[in-house]
Short mmCIF file of N, CA and C in Angstrom, two decimals:
data_model
loop_
_atom_site.label_atom_id
_atom_site.label_comp_id
_atom_site.label_asym_id
_atom_site.label_seq_id
_atom_site.Cartn_x
_atom_site.Cartn_y
_atom_site.Cartn_z
N LEU R 328 -64.32 -106.65 21.70
CA LEU R 328 -62.93 -106.86 21.40
C LEU R 328 -62.24 -107.47 22.61
N ILE R 329 -61.31 -108.33 22.32
CA ILE R 329 -60.50 -108.96 23.37
C ILE R 329 -59.05 -108.61 23.12
N PHE R 330 -58.35 -108.24 24.18
CA PHE R 330 -56.94 -107.90 24.11
C PHE R 330 -56.13 -109.03 24.74
N TYR R 331 -55.04 -109.37 24.08
CA TYR R 331 -54.17 -110.43 24.56
C TYR R 331 -52.76 -109.89 24.76
N ASN R 332 -52.20 -110.14 25.94
CA ASN R 332 -50.84 -109.72 26.25
C ASN R 332 -49.92 -110.91 26.01
N GLN R 333 -49.10 -110.81 24.97
CA GLN R 333 -48.24 -111.94 24.60
C GLN R 333 -47.14 -112.21 25.62
N PHE R 334 -46.83 -111.25 26.46
CA PHE R 334 -45.78 -111.43 27.45
C PHE R 334 -46.29 -112.11 28.72
N THR R 335 -47.52 -111.78 29.13
CA THR R 335 -48.07 -112.36 30.35
C THR R 335 -49.04 -113.50 30.07
N GLY R 336 -49.52 -113.60 28.84
CA GLY R 336 -50.50 -114.62 28.50
C GLY R 336 -51.91 -114.27 28.95
N GLU R 337 -52.10 -113.08 29.48
CA GLU R 337 -53.42 -112.66 29.96
C GLU R 337 -54.24 -112.08 28.81
N SER R 338 -55.55 -112.25 28.92
CA SER R 338 -56.45 -111.61 27.95
C SER R 338 -57.55 -110.90 28.72
N LYS R 339 -58.12 -109.88 28.08
CA LYS R 339 -59.19 -109.12 28.74
C LYS R 339 -60.13 -108.55 27.69
N LYS R 340 -61.39 -108.39 28.08
CA LYS R 340 -62.38 -107.75 27.23
C LYS R 340 -62.18 -106.24 27.29
N LEU R 341 -62.52 -105.58 26.20
CA LEU R 341 -62.44 -104.12 26.19
C LEU R 341 -63.37 -103.55 27.25
N LEU R 342 -64.61 -104.04 27.32
CA LEU R 342 -65.56 -103.58 28.33
C LEU R 342 -66.72 -104.56 28.43
N ASP R 343 -67.50 -104.41 29.47
CA ASP R 343 -68.66 -105.27 29.69
C ASP R 343 -69.92 -104.70 29.07
N GLU R 344 -69.96 -103.39 28.89
CA GLU R 344 -71.12 -102.70 28.32
C GLU R 344 -71.30 -103.10 26.85
N LYS R 345 -72.55 -103.16 26.40
CA LYS R 345 -72.83 -103.50 25.01
C LYS R 345 -72.74 -102.25 24.14
N LEU R 346 -71.77 -102.26 23.22
CA LEU R 346 -71.58 -101.18 22.26
C LEU R 346 -71.41 -101.80 20.88
N HIS R 347 -71.70 -101.06 19.86
CA HIS R 347 -71.53 -101.53 18.49
C HIS R 347 -70.31 -100.83 17.90
N ILE R 348 -69.22 -101.56 17.75
CA ILE R 348 -68.00 -101.00 17.20
C ILE R 348 -68.11 -101.09 15.68
N ILE R 349 -68.23 -99.93 15.04
CA ILE R 349 -68.35 -99.86 13.59
C ILE R 349 -66.99 -100.09 12.95
N SER R 350 -65.96 -99.48 13.52
CA SER R 350 -64.60 -99.67 13.04
C SER R 350 -63.63 -99.25 14.13
N PHE R 351 -62.38 -99.68 13.98
CA PHE R 351 -61.33 -99.21 14.86
C PHE R 351 -60.03 -99.17 14.06
N SER R 352 -59.12 -98.31 14.51
CA SER R 352 -57.84 -98.17 13.81
C SER R 352 -56.76 -97.79 14.81
N ILE R 353 -55.54 -98.21 14.50
CA ILE R 353 -54.39 -97.90 15.34
C ILE R 353 -53.68 -96.69 14.74
N HIS R 354 -53.37 -95.73 15.58
CA HIS R 354 -52.73 -94.49 15.13
C HIS R 354 -51.40 -94.30 15.87
N TYR R 355 -50.37 -94.10 15.07
CA TYR R 355 -49.02 -93.91 15.60
C TYR R 355 -48.57 -92.45 15.57
N GLU R 356 -49.39 -91.57 15.01
CA GLU R 356 -48.97 -90.19 14.82
C GLU R 356 -49.16 -89.29 16.04
N PHE R 357 -49.64 -89.83 17.14
CA PHE R 357 -49.96 -89.00 18.30
C PHE R 357 -48.86 -88.98 19.36
N GLY R 358 -47.63 -89.04 18.96
CA GLY R 358 -46.54 -88.97 19.93
C GLY R 358 -45.87 -90.32 20.11
N ASP R 359 -45.35 -90.53 21.32
CA ASP R 359 -44.53 -91.71 21.57
C ASP R 359 -45.33 -92.99 21.80
N LYS R 360 -46.62 -92.87 22.09
CA LYS R 360 -47.43 -94.06 22.34
C LYS R 360 -48.61 -94.12 21.36
N PRO R 361 -48.74 -95.23 20.65
CA PRO R 361 -49.88 -95.34 19.73
C PRO R 361 -51.20 -95.45 20.50
N ILE R 362 -52.28 -95.05 19.85
CA ILE R 362 -53.60 -95.20 20.44
C ILE R 362 -54.52 -95.90 19.45
N ILE R 363 -55.58 -96.46 19.98
CA ILE R 363 -56.61 -97.07 19.15
C ILE R 363 -57.81 -96.13 19.16
N MET R 364 -58.32 -95.83 17.96
CA MET R 364 -59.53 -95.00 17.83
C MET R 364 -60.67 -95.91 17.40
N TYR R 365 -61.83 -95.74 18.04
CA TYR R 365 -63.00 -96.58 17.79
C TYR R 365 -64.17 -95.71 17.34
N ASP R 366 -64.83 -96.10 16.27
CA ASP R 366 -66.11 -95.50 15.87
C ASP R 366 -67.19 -96.40 16.44
N ILE R 367 -68.02 -95.84 17.33
CA ILE R 367 -68.97 -96.65 18.09
C ILE R 367 -70.38 -96.07 17.98
N VAL R 368 -71.35 -96.96 17.85
CA VAL R 368 -72.76 -96.59 17.87
C VAL R 368 -73.38 -97.24 19.10
N LYS R 369 -74.06 -96.43 19.90
CA LYS R 369 -74.71 -96.92 21.12
C LYS R 369 -76.21 -97.07 20.95
N ASN R 370 -76.82 -96.17 20.17
CA ASN R 370 -78.28 -96.11 20.09
C ASN R 370 -78.76 -96.17 18.65
N ASP R 371 -79.91 -96.79 18.46
CA ASP R 371 -80.57 -96.83 17.15
C ASP R 371 -81.37 -95.55 17.00
N TYR R 372 -80.68 -94.47 16.72
CA TYR R 372 -81.24 -93.11 16.70
C TYR R 372 -82.38 -92.98 15.69
N ASN R 373 -82.19 -93.50 14.48
CA ASN R 373 -83.21 -93.35 13.43
C ASN R 373 -84.25 -94.47 13.45
N GLN R 374 -84.17 -95.35 14.42
CA GLN R 374 -85.17 -96.39 14.68
C GLN R 374 -85.41 -97.29 13.47
N ASP R 375 -84.32 -97.70 12.79
CA ASP R 375 -84.44 -98.62 11.66
C ASP R 375 -84.01 -100.04 12.03
N SER R 376 -83.82 -100.29 13.32
CA SER R 376 -83.40 -101.59 13.87
C SER R 376 -81.98 -101.98 13.48
N LEU R 377 -81.19 -101.02 13.01
CA LEU R 377 -79.79 -101.24 12.68
C LEU R 377 -78.93 -100.29 13.50
N PHE R 378 -77.75 -100.72 13.82
CA PHE R 378 -76.77 -99.87 14.49
C PHE R 378 -75.66 -99.64 13.48
N ASP R 379 -75.73 -98.50 12.77
CA ASP R 379 -74.79 -98.24 11.67
C ASP R 379 -74.45 -96.76 11.60
N ARG R 380 -73.78 -96.36 10.53
CA ARG R 380 -73.33 -94.97 10.40
C ARG R 380 -74.47 -93.99 10.14
N ASN R 381 -75.70 -94.46 10.02
CA ASN R 381 -76.85 -93.56 9.94
C ASN R 381 -77.31 -93.12 11.33
N ASP R 382 -76.76 -93.75 12.36
CA ASP R 382 -76.99 -93.37 13.75
C ASP R 382 -75.79 -92.52 14.21
N PRO R 383 -75.91 -91.84 15.35
CA PRO R 383 -74.76 -91.08 15.83
C PRO R 383 -73.55 -91.98 16.11
N VAL R 384 -72.44 -91.65 15.49
CA VAL R 384 -71.19 -92.39 15.68
C VAL R 384 -70.33 -91.59 16.66
N MET R 385 -69.99 -92.24 17.76
CA MET R 385 -69.16 -91.59 18.78
C MET R 385 -67.72 -92.03 18.61
N LEU R 386 -66.81 -91.16 18.94
CA LEU R 386 -65.39 -91.49 18.90
C LEU R 386 -64.92 -91.81 20.31
N TYR R 387 -64.24 -92.95 20.43
CA TYR R 387 -63.61 -93.38 21.67
C TYR R 387 -62.14 -93.64 21.36
N ILE R 388 -61.30 -93.61 22.38
CA ILE R 388 -59.91 -94.00 22.24
C ILE R 388 -59.51 -94.89 23.40
N SER R 389 -58.44 -95.63 23.21
CA SER R 389 -57.81 -96.39 24.30
C SER R 389 -56.33 -96.52 23.99
N ASP R 390 -55.58 -97.03 24.96
CA ASP R 390 -54.19 -97.35 24.66
C ASP R 390 -54.16 -98.70 23.96
N MET R 391 -52.99 -99.19 23.65
CA MET R 391 -52.85 -100.41 22.87
C MET R 391 -53.28 -101.67 23.63
N ASN R 392 -53.43 -101.56 24.94
CA ASN R 392 -53.87 -102.69 25.76
C ASN R 392 -55.37 -102.66 26.03
N GLY R 393 -56.06 -101.65 25.47
CA GLY R 393 -57.48 -101.51 25.72
C GLY R 393 -57.78 -100.78 27.02
N ASN R 394 -56.76 -100.27 27.67
CA ASN R 394 -56.96 -99.52 28.91
C ASN R 394 -57.25 -98.05 28.59
N ASN R 395 -57.76 -97.34 29.56
CA ASN R 395 -58.08 -95.91 29.41
C ASN R 395 -59.06 -95.67 28.26
N PHE R 396 -60.03 -96.53 28.15
CA PHE R 396 -61.09 -96.42 27.14
C PHE R 396 -61.91 -95.17 27.45
N THR R 397 -61.88 -94.18 26.55
CA THR R 397 -62.45 -92.87 26.83
C THR R 397 -63.33 -92.39 25.69
N GLN R 398 -64.53 -91.93 26.02
CA GLN R 398 -65.44 -91.36 25.04
C GLN R 398 -65.07 -89.90 24.80
N LEU R 399 -64.92 -89.52 23.50
CA LEU R 399 -64.51 -88.16 23.16
C LEU R 399 -65.63 -87.31 22.58
N THR R 400 -66.68 -87.94 22.05
CA THR R 400 -67.81 -87.18 21.47
C THR R 400 -69.11 -87.68 22.09
N PRO R 401 -70.11 -86.78 22.21
CA PRO R 401 -71.37 -87.14 22.87
C PRO R 401 -72.25 -88.08 22.03
N GLU R 402 -73.24 -88.63 22.70
CA GLU R 402 -74.13 -89.60 22.08
C GLU R 402 -75.09 -89.00 21.05
N ASP R 403 -75.29 -87.69 21.07
CA ASP R 403 -76.26 -87.09 20.14
C ASP R 403 -75.59 -86.40 18.95
N GLU R 404 -74.29 -86.63 18.78
CA GLU R 404 -73.56 -86.08 17.64
C GLU R 404 -72.90 -87.22 16.88
N THR R 405 -72.63 -87.01 15.60
CA THR R 405 -71.93 -88.04 14.84
C THR R 405 -70.54 -87.54 14.48
N TYR R 406 -69.56 -88.36 14.80
CA TYR R 406 -68.15 -88.03 14.56
C TYR R 406 -67.87 -88.13 13.06
N LEU R 407 -67.17 -87.12 12.53
CA LEU R 407 -66.86 -87.08 11.09
C LEU R 407 -65.37 -87.29 10.82
N THR R 408 -64.53 -86.47 11.42
CA THR R 408 -63.09 -86.57 11.17
C THR R 408 -62.32 -85.85 12.25
N PHE R 409 -60.99 -85.96 12.19
CA PHE R 409 -60.16 -85.27 13.17
C PHE R 409 -58.97 -84.62 12.48
N PHE R 410 -58.41 -83.64 13.17
CA PHE R 410 -57.16 -82.99 12.79
C PHE R 410 -56.28 -83.04 14.03
N TYR R 411 -55.02 -83.39 13.85
CA TYR R 411 -54.11 -83.49 14.99
C TYR R 411 -53.08 -82.37 14.94
N TYR R 412 -52.87 -81.73 16.08
CA TYR R 412 -51.89 -80.68 16.21
C TYR R 412 -50.79 -81.17 17.14
N GLY R 413 -49.71 -81.66 16.54
CA GLY R 413 -48.62 -82.29 17.29
C GLY R 413 -47.94 -81.37 18.27
N GLU R 414 -47.83 -80.09 17.93
CA GLU R 414 -47.14 -79.15 18.81
C GLU R 414 -47.83 -79.04 20.17
N SER R 415 -49.14 -79.11 20.17
CA SER R 415 -49.89 -78.96 21.42
C SER R 415 -50.43 -80.29 21.96
N GLY R 416 -50.33 -81.35 21.15
CA GLY R 416 -50.86 -82.64 21.60
C GLY R 416 -52.38 -82.66 21.65
N ARG R 417 -53.00 -81.86 20.80
CA ARG R 417 -54.47 -81.74 20.81
C ARG R 417 -55.07 -82.21 19.49
N MET R 418 -56.29 -82.67 19.59
CA MET R 418 -57.06 -83.06 18.42
C MET R 418 -58.23 -82.11 18.26
N LEU R 419 -58.51 -81.76 17.02
CA LEU R 419 -59.72 -81.02 16.69
C LEU R 419 -60.66 -82.03 16.05
N LEU R 420 -61.82 -82.23 16.65
CA LEU R 420 -62.79 -83.20 16.15
C LEU R 420 -63.91 -82.46 15.44
N LYS R 421 -64.24 -82.93 14.26
CA LYS R 421 -65.37 -82.38 13.52
C LYS R 421 -66.53 -83.35 13.67
N VAL R 422 -67.65 -82.83 14.17
CA VAL R 422 -68.85 -83.64 14.39
C VAL R 422 -70.05 -82.91 13.80
N SER R 423 -71.15 -83.63 13.69
CA SER R 423 -72.38 -83.05 13.18
C SER R 423 -73.51 -83.37 14.14
N LYS R 424 -74.45 -82.44 14.25
CA LYS R 424 -75.61 -82.62 15.13
C LYS R 424 -76.88 -82.49 14.30
N ASP R 425 -77.82 -83.38 14.53
CA ASP R 425 -79.08 -83.38 13.79
C ASP R 425 -79.94 -82.19 14.23
N GLY R 426 -79.62 -81.03 13.71
CA GLY R 426 -80.28 -79.80 14.13
C GLY R 426 -81.74 -79.71 13.73
N ASP R 427 -82.10 -80.29 12.61
CA ASP R 427 -83.50 -80.21 12.16
C ASP R 427 -84.34 -81.38 12.68
N LYS R 428 -83.73 -82.25 13.46
CA LYS R 428 -84.43 -83.38 14.12
C LYS R 428 -85.18 -84.28 13.13
N ASN R 429 -84.60 -84.47 11.93
CA ASN R 429 -85.22 -85.36 10.95
C ASN R 429 -84.69 -86.79 11.04
N LEU R 430 -83.94 -87.08 12.10
CA LEU R 430 -83.35 -88.39 12.37
C LEU R 430 -82.32 -88.81 11.33
N LYS R 431 -81.74 -87.79 10.65
CA LYS R 431 -80.68 -88.04 9.67
C LYS R 431 -79.53 -87.08 9.93
N PHE R 432 -78.34 -87.54 9.61
CA PHE R 432 -77.17 -86.67 9.65
C PHE R 432 -76.81 -86.38 8.21
N ASP R 433 -77.06 -85.14 7.80
CA ASP R 433 -76.86 -84.77 6.40
C ASP R 433 -76.11 -83.44 6.33
N PRO R 434 -75.74 -83.01 5.12
CA PRO R 434 -74.95 -81.77 4.99
C PRO R 434 -75.65 -80.51 5.50
N TYR R 435 -76.95 -80.58 5.74
CA TYR R 435 -77.69 -79.41 6.20
C TYR R 435 -77.65 -79.25 7.72
N ASP R 436 -77.12 -80.26 8.40
CA ASP R 436 -77.02 -80.20 9.86
C ASP R 436 -75.83 -79.37 10.31
N GLN R 437 -75.90 -78.96 11.55
CA GLN R 437 -74.86 -78.10 12.13
C GLN R 437 -73.55 -78.87 12.31
N THR R 438 -72.46 -78.24 11.89
CA THR R 438 -71.12 -78.78 12.15
C THR R 438 -70.60 -78.16 13.43
N ILE R 439 -70.03 -79.01 14.27
CA ILE R 439 -69.50 -78.58 15.56
C ILE R 439 -68.04 -79.02 15.63
N PHE R 440 -67.20 -78.18 16.22
CA PHE R 440 -65.81 -78.54 16.42
C PHE R 440 -65.55 -78.69 17.92
N ARG R 441 -64.89 -79.78 18.26
CA ARG R 441 -64.54 -80.08 19.65
C ARG R 441 -63.04 -80.27 19.76
N GLU R 442 -62.48 -79.86 20.89
CA GLU R 442 -61.04 -80.02 21.12
C GLU R 442 -60.80 -81.02 22.23
N VAL R 443 -59.80 -81.89 22.02
CA VAL R 443 -59.43 -82.90 23.01
C VAL R 443 -57.92 -82.79 23.25
N ASN R 444 -57.55 -82.73 24.51
CA ASN R 444 -56.14 -82.77 24.91
C ASN R 444 -55.77 -84.24 25.09
N LEU R 445 -54.94 -84.79 24.21
CA LEU R 445 -54.60 -86.20 24.29
C LEU R 445 -53.71 -86.55 25.48
N LYS R 446 -53.16 -85.54 26.13
CA LYS R 446 -52.39 -85.80 27.35
C LYS R 446 -53.32 -86.10 28.52
N LYS R 447 -54.56 -85.61 28.43
CA LYS R 447 -55.60 -85.86 29.44
C LYS R 447 -56.91 -86.10 28.70
N PRO R 448 -57.06 -87.26 28.04
CA PRO R 448 -58.25 -87.49 27.22
C PRO R 448 -59.55 -87.41 28.03
N ALA R 449 -60.52 -86.75 27.45
CA ALA R 449 -61.85 -86.59 28.05
C ALA R 449 -62.81 -86.17 26.94
N MET R 450 -64.07 -86.02 27.29
CA MET R 450 -65.06 -85.55 26.33
C MET R 450 -64.57 -84.24 25.71
N GLY R 451 -64.63 -84.16 24.39
CA GLY R 451 -64.17 -82.97 23.68
C GLY R 451 -64.95 -81.73 24.08
N VAL R 452 -64.25 -80.63 24.17
CA VAL R 452 -64.84 -79.34 24.56
C VAL R 452 -65.25 -78.60 23.30
N THR R 453 -66.50 -78.11 23.26
CA THR R 453 -66.99 -77.35 22.12
C THR R 453 -66.21 -76.04 22.00
N LEU R 454 -65.73 -75.75 20.79
CA LEU R 454 -64.90 -74.56 20.60
C LEU R 454 -65.70 -73.28 20.44
N PHE R 455 -66.83 -73.36 19.78
CA PHE R 455 -67.60 -72.15 19.49
C PHE R 455 -68.95 -72.23 20.20
N GLY R 456 -69.25 -71.22 21.00
CA GLY R 456 -70.47 -71.21 21.79
C GLY R 456 -71.72 -70.97 20.97
N ASP R 457 -72.85 -71.24 21.58
CA ASP R 457 -74.15 -71.07 20.92
C ASP R 457 -74.37 -69.63 20.48
N ASP R 458 -73.91 -68.66 21.29
CA ASP R 458 -74.09 -67.25 20.93
C ASP R 458 -73.38 -66.92 19.62
N MET R 459 -72.16 -67.43 19.46
CA MET R 459 -71.42 -67.16 18.23
C MET R 459 -72.09 -67.83 17.04
N ILE R 460 -72.57 -69.04 17.23
CA ILE R 460 -73.25 -69.76 16.14
C ILE R 460 -74.51 -69.02 15.72
N GLU R 461 -75.30 -68.59 16.68
CA GLU R 461 -76.53 -67.84 16.36
C GLU R 461 -76.21 -66.52 15.65
N ASP R 462 -75.14 -65.86 16.10
CA ASP R 462 -74.73 -64.62 15.46
C ASP R 462 -74.35 -64.86 14.00
N LEU R 463 -73.61 -65.93 13.75
CA LEU R 463 -73.24 -66.26 12.36
C LEU R 463 -74.46 -66.62 11.51
N LYS R 464 -75.39 -67.35 12.10
CA LYS R 464 -76.61 -67.70 11.37
C LYS R 464 -77.37 -66.44 10.98
N GLY R 465 -77.37 -65.44 11.85
CA GLY R 465 -78.07 -64.18 11.58
C GLY R 465 -77.44 -63.40 10.44
N GLN R 466 -76.20 -63.67 10.14
CA GLN R 466 -75.51 -62.97 9.07
C GLN R 466 -75.71 -63.62 7.70
N ILE R 467 -76.34 -64.78 7.70
CA ILE R 467 -76.55 -65.49 6.42
C ILE R 467 -77.78 -64.96 5.72
#
């Protein structure tokens, strides 16, 4: 992606690294400044020679000028959806991890929730620890 500043006439690339942008969208609901959300695939996880939604999709964000490009989900999880909590300025990200290692992301895989503070964007923090997940699995 290339960003163009209509006031200065300058243009710039989003980044030099090779990434596969599956989609991007502009969001105005996150306060006074809109952000761009990107669904990105970095690796051909299932080894089918395609970079698509069958591989782990990571969520990235940037400001409207392409600055502050930040990865919010890890490379081994696939981003599913988000919930925004305006009062706290935080996002709850729902992701899935290929727990059975079958190289597919399907409904049988583990769902993970991550929290991101949009005032200080960074990799989302896992909300529920492994101990709690294992305890819940034991109750099934």
